[in-house]
């Protein structure tokens, strides 16, 4: 599964979805709101100390695909612990009682599916992170 990741307040927000479903566009919108790019469509992950650490892949560090413009350069976050996964899904439920869970490298992360066509997708992603994301001390 290819993942895009941005850092928000020192926490990694992983973005999953089918190719062309808007992962990079959501990352760009979050960067516009103050997030920092970790990696686009392919990050390195490592389970360490009970956390999933996410880092830019050295071959694509600082590159974000901006549809219709191509690959563009952005500042890159240092490695961050993953706090949750947003899955872009046209069939995302309208309401949820709690986040689902998804394991990556044996680390369980909260997962929230969001409708990718939302005009306020970045805001919804930030709200999901605030409500369901793991916190680190």
CSV table of C-alpha atoms in Angstrom, one decimal:
chain,number,residue,atom,x,y,z
A,1,UNK,CA,0.0,0.0,0.0
A,2,UNK,CA,1.5,3.3,-1.0
A,3,UNK,CA,1.1,6.1,1.6
A,4,UNK,CA,1.5,9.8,1.6
A,5,UNK,CA,2.3,11.4,5.0
A,6,UNK,CA,2.4,14.9,6.4
A,7,UNK,CA,3.4,16.1,9.9
A,8,UNK,CA,1.0,18.1,11.9
A,9,UNK,CA,2.2,19.2,15.3
A,10,UNK,CA,4.9,16.6,15.4
A,11,UNK,CA,2.5,13.7,14.6
A,12,UNK,CA,2.4,11.9,11.3
A,13,UNK,CA,-0.9,11.8,9.4
A,14,UNK,CA,-0.8,8.9,6.9
A,15,UNK,CA,-3.1,9.3,3.8
A,16,UNK,CA,-4.1,6.1,2.0
A,17,UNK,CA,-6.3,5.6,-1.0
A,18,UNK,CA,-6.4,4.3,-4.5
A,19,UNK,CA,-4.2,5.9,-7.2
A,20,UNK,CA,-5.7,9.1,-8.4
A,21,UNK,CA,-8.0,9.4,-5.4
A,22,UNK,CA,-6.5,12.6,-4.0
A,23,UNK,CA,-3.8,11.6,-1.5
A,24,UNK,CA,-1.4,14.2,-2.9
A,25,UNK,CA,-4.1,16.9,-3.2
A,26,UNK,CA,-5.1,16.4,0.4
A,27,UNK,CA,-1.4,16.6,1.5
A,28,UNK,CA,-1.1,19.9,-0.5
A,29,UNK,CA,-4.2,21.3,1.2
A,30,UNK,CA,-2.9,20.3,4.6
A,31,UNK,CA,0.5,21.9,3.8
A,32,UNK,CA,-1.3,25.1,2.9
A,33,UNK,CA,-2.8,24.9,6.4
A,34,UNK,CA,0.6,24.5,8.1
A,35,UNK,CA,1.5,20.8,7.8
A,36,UNK,CA,4.9,19.7,6.6
A,37,UNK,CA,5.5,17.1,3.9
A,38,UNK,CA,7.0,13.8,5.1
A,39,UNK,CA,6.6,11.9,1.8
A,40,UNK,CA,4.3,11.5,-1.1
A,41,UNK,CA,3.3,8.1,-2.5
A,42,UNK,CA,5.9,6.1,-0.8
A,43,UNK,CA,7.3,6.6,2.7
A,44,UNK,CA,9.6,4.5,4.8
A,45,UNK,CA,8.2,3.1,8.0
A,46,UNK,CA,9.8,1.4,11.0
A,47,UNK,CA,8.4,0.1,14.2
A,48,UNK,CA,10.4,1.5,17.0
A,49,UNK,CA,9.7,1.7,20.7
A,50,UNK,CA,6.0,0.8,20.2
A,51,UNK,CA,5.5,3.5,17.6
A,52,UNK,CA,5.4,3.6,13.8
A,53,UNK,CA,8.1,6.0,12.7
A,54,UNK,CA,7.5,7.5,9.2
A,55,UNK,CA,10.3,9.1,7.1
A,56,UNK,CA,10.7,10.4,3.6
A,57,UNK,CA,12.1,8.0,1.1
A,58,UNK,CA,15.5,9.3,0.0
A,59,UNK,CA,14.7,8.9,-3.7
A,60,UNK,CA,11.6,11.2,-3.5
A,61,UNK,CA,12.3,13.4,-0.4
A,62,UNK,CA,10.8,16.8,-0.8
A,63,UNK,CA,8.8,15.9,-3.9
A,64,UNK,CA,5.0,16.2,-4.1
A,65,UNK,CA,3.0,15.5,-7.2
A,66,UNK,CA,0.8,18.5,-7.9
A,67,UNK,CA,-1.8,17.4,-10.5
A,68,UNK,CA,-1.5,19.4,-13.7
A,69,UNK,CA,1.8,20.9,-12.6
A,70,UNK,CA,4.1,17.9,-12.0
A,71,UNK,CA,6.6,17.2,-9.2
A,72,UNK,CA,7.2,20.2,-7.0
A,73,UNK,CA,9.7,20.7,-4.2
A,74,UNK,CA,8.6,21.2,-0.6
A,75,UNK,CA,10.3,21.4,2.7
A,76,UNK,CA,10.5,17.9,4.4
A,77,UNK,CA,9.7,17.0,8.0
A,78,UNK,CA,12.2,14.9,9.9
A,79,UNK,CA,10.9,11.4,10.8
A,80,UNK,CA,7.7,11.5,12.9
A,81,UNK,CA,5.6,9.0,14.8
A,82,UNK,CA,2.4,8.1,12.9
A,83,UNK,CA,-0.7,9.2,14.8
A,84,UNK,CA,-3.4,7.9,12.4
A,85,UNK,CA,-4.4,6.9,8.9
A,86,UNK,CA,-6.9,8.8,6.8
A,87,UNK,CA,-8.2,6.5,4.0
A,88,UNK,CA,-9.8,8.3,1.1
A,89,UNK,CA,-12.9,6.3,0.1
A,90,UNK,CA,-15.9,7.3,-1.9
A,91,UNK,CA,-18.0,4.8,0.2
A,92,UNK,CA,-16.9,6.3,3.6
A,93,UNK,CA,-19.7,6.1,6.1
A,94,UNK,CA,-21.5,9.3,6.9
A,95,UNK,CA,-21.1,8.9,10.7
A,96,UNK,CA,-18.8,6.9,12.9
A,97,UNK,CA,-18.9,6.0,16.5
A,98,UNK,CA,-15.1,5.4,16.7
A,99,UNK,CA,-12.1,5.0,14.5
A,100,UNK,CA,-11.3,1.7,12.9
A,101,UNK,CA,-7.9,0.2,13.5
A,102,UNK,CA,-5.2,-0.7,11.0
A,103,UNK,CA,-1.8,-2.4,11.6
A,104,UNK,CA,1.4,-1.4,9.9
A,105,UNK,CA,4.5,-3.3,10.9
A,106,UNK,CA,2.7,-4.6,14.0
A,107,UNK,CA,1.7,-1.2,15.2
A,108,UNK,CA,-2.0,-0.5,15.5
A,109,UNK,CA,-3.1,2.9,14.3
A,110,UNK,CA,-6.6,4.5,14.3
A,111,UNK,CA,-8.0,4.7,10.8
A,112,UNK,CA,-10.8,7.0,9.6
A,113,UNK,CA,-12.3,6.8,6.1
A,114,UNK,CA,-13.2,10.2,4.5
A,115,UNK,CA,-15.1,11.0,1.3
A,116,UNK,CA,-12.4,12.3,-1.1
A,117,UNK,CA,-14.7,14.8,-2.9
A,118,UNK,CA,-15.4,16.9,0.2
A,119,UNK,CA,-14.7,20.6,-0.4
A,120,UNK,CA,-13.4,20.8,3.2
A,121,UNK,CA,-11.4,17.6,3.2
A,122,UNK,CA,-8.3,19.1,4.8
A,123,UNK,CA,-10.4,20.4,7.7
A,124,UNK,CA,-12.1,17.0,8.1
A,125,UNK,CA,-8.7,15.3,8.2
A,126,UNK,CA,-7.4,17.7,10.9
A,127,UNK,CA,-10.6,17.2,12.9
A,128,UNK,CA,-10.2,13.4,12.6
A,129,UNK,CA,-6.5,13.7,13.8
A,130,UNK,CA,-7.6,15.9,16.7
A,131,UNK,CA,-10.4,13.5,17.8
A,132,UNK,CA,-9.0,10.0,17.0
A,133,UNK,CA,-5.2,10.4,16.5
A,134,UNK,CA,-2.7,9.0,18.9
A,135,UNK,CA,-0.9,11.5,21.1
A,136,UNK,CA,2.7,11.2,22.2
A,137,UNK,CA,4.3,12.6,25.3
